[in-house]
Tab-separated table of C-alpha atoms in Angstrom:
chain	number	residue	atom	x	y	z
A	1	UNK	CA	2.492	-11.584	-17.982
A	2	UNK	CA	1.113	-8.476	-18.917
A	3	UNK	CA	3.014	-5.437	-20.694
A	4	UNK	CA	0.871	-2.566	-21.172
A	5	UNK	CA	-1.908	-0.748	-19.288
A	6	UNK	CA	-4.227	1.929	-20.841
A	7	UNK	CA	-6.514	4.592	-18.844
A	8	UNK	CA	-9.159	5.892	-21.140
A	9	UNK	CA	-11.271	8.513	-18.877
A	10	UNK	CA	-14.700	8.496	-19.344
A	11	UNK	CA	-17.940	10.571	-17.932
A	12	UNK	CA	-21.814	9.174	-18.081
A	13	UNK	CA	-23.983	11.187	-16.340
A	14	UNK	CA	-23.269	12.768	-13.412
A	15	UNK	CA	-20.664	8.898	-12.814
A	16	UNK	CA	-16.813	9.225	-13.995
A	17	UNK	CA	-15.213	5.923	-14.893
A	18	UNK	CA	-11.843	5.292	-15.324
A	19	UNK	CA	-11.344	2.182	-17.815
A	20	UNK	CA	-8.945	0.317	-17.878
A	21	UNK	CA	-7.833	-1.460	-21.593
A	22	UNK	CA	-4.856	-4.378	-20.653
A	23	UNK	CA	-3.407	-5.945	-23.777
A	24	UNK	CA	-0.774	-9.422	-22.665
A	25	UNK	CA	2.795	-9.890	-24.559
A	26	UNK	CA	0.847	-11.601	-27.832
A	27	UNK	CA	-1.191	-8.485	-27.554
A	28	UNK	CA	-4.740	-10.278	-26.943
A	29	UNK	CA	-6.893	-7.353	-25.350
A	30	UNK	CA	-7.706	-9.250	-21.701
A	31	UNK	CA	-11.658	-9.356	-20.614
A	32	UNK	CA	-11.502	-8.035	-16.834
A	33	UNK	CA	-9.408	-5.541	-14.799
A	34	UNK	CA	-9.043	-4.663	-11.542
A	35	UNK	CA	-11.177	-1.548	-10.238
A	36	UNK	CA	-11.606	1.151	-7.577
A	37	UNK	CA	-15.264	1.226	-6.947
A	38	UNK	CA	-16.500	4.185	-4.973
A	39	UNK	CA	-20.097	4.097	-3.488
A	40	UNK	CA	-21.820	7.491	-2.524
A	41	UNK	CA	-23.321	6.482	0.486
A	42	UNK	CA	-21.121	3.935	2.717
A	43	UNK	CA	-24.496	2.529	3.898
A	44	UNK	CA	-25.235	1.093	-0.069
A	45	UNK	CA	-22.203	-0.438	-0.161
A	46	UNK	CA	-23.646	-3.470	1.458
A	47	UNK	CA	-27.053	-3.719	-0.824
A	48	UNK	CA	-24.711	-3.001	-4.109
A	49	UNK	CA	-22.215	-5.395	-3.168
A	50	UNK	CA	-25.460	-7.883	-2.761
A	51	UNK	CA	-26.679	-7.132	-5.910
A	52	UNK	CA	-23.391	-7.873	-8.009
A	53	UNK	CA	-22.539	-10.991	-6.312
A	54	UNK	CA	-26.404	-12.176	-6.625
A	55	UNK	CA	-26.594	-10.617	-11.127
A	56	UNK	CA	-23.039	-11.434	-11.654
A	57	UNK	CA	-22.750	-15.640	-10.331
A	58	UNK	CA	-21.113	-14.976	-7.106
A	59	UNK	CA	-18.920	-11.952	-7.663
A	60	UNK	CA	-17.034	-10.905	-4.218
A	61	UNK	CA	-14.769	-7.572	-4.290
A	62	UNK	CA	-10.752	-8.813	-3.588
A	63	UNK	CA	-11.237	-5.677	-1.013
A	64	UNK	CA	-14.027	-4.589	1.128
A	65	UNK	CA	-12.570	-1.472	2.674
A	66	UNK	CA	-14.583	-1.650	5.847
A	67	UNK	CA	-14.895	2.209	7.105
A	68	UNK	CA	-14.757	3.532	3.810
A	69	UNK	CA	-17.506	3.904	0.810
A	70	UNK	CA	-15.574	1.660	-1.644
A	71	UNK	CA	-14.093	-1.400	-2.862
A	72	UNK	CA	-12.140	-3.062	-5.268
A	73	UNK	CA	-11.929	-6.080	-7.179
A	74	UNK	CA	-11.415	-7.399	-10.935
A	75	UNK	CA	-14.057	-6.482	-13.371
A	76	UNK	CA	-15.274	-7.143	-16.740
A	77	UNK	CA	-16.439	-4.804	-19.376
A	78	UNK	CA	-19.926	-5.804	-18.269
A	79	UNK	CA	-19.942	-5.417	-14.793
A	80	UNK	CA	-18.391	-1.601	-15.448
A	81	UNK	CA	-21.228	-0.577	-17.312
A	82	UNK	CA	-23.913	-2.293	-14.938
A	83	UNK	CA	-22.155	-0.192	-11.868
A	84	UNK	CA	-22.005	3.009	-13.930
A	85	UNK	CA	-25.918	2.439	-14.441
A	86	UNK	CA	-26.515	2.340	-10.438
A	87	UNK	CA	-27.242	5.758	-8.661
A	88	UNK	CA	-25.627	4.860	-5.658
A	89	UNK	CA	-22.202	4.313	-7.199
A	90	UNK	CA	-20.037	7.502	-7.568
A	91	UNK	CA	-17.106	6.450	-9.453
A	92	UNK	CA	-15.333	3.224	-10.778
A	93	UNK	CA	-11.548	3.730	-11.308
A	94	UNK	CA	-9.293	1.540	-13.059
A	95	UNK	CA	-7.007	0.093	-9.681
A	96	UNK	CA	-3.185	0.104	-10.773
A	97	UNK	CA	0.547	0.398	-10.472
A	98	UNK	CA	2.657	3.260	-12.072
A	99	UNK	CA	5.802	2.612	-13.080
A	100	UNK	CA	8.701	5.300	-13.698
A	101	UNK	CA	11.851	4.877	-15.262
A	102	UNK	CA	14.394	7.244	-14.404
A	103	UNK	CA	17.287	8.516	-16.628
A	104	UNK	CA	20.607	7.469	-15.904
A	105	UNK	CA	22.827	10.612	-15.777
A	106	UNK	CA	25.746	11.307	-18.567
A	107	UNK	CA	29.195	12.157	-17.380
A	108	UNK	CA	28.401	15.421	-18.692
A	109	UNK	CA	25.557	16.045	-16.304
A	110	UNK	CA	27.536	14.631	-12.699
């Protein structure tokens, strides 16, 4: 089970990545995340996604968004800097859930 998510924005010519750092319970740093990929031009998309799966043993996105230039899928450290080297892809964005707690009101504030 995992227990804490960091962002750490970062910006490599002209390509902004969002990475994403996810440390478990014993705190052991985990190798991949799960990413928002965004391609420039939706007619790359299929060429790029190509390439990864054929450099990267058979990587598949967990989400091909069909009408729309990006997917999604887990990632290693890796794989983020070989997409952040390719012209055709426009952002990779660490893919997440935010959670909010919300104060419980005193009797004083009711």
């Amino acid at each position: 089970s995992l227990s804490l998510s960091l962002s750490l924005s970062l910006s490599l010519d002209r390509v902004h990545a969002l990475a994403c750092v996810v440390v478990d319970r014993r705190g052991c740093t985990q190798e991949a995340a799960s990413y928002i990929v965004g391609v420039k031009d939706v007619g790359d998309k299929p060429g790029l996604l190509g390439e990864l799966e054929e450099t990267f043993d058979g990587w598949k996105p967990r989400y091909e968004y069909a009408t729309m230039s990006m997917f999604s899928g887990s990632l290693s450290p890796q794989q983020v800097s070989w997409l952040l080297g390719d012209d055709r892809v426009a952002y990779v964005e660490c893919d997440g859930f935010v959670k909010m707690a919300r104060r419980k009101k005193s009797d004083k504030e009711l």
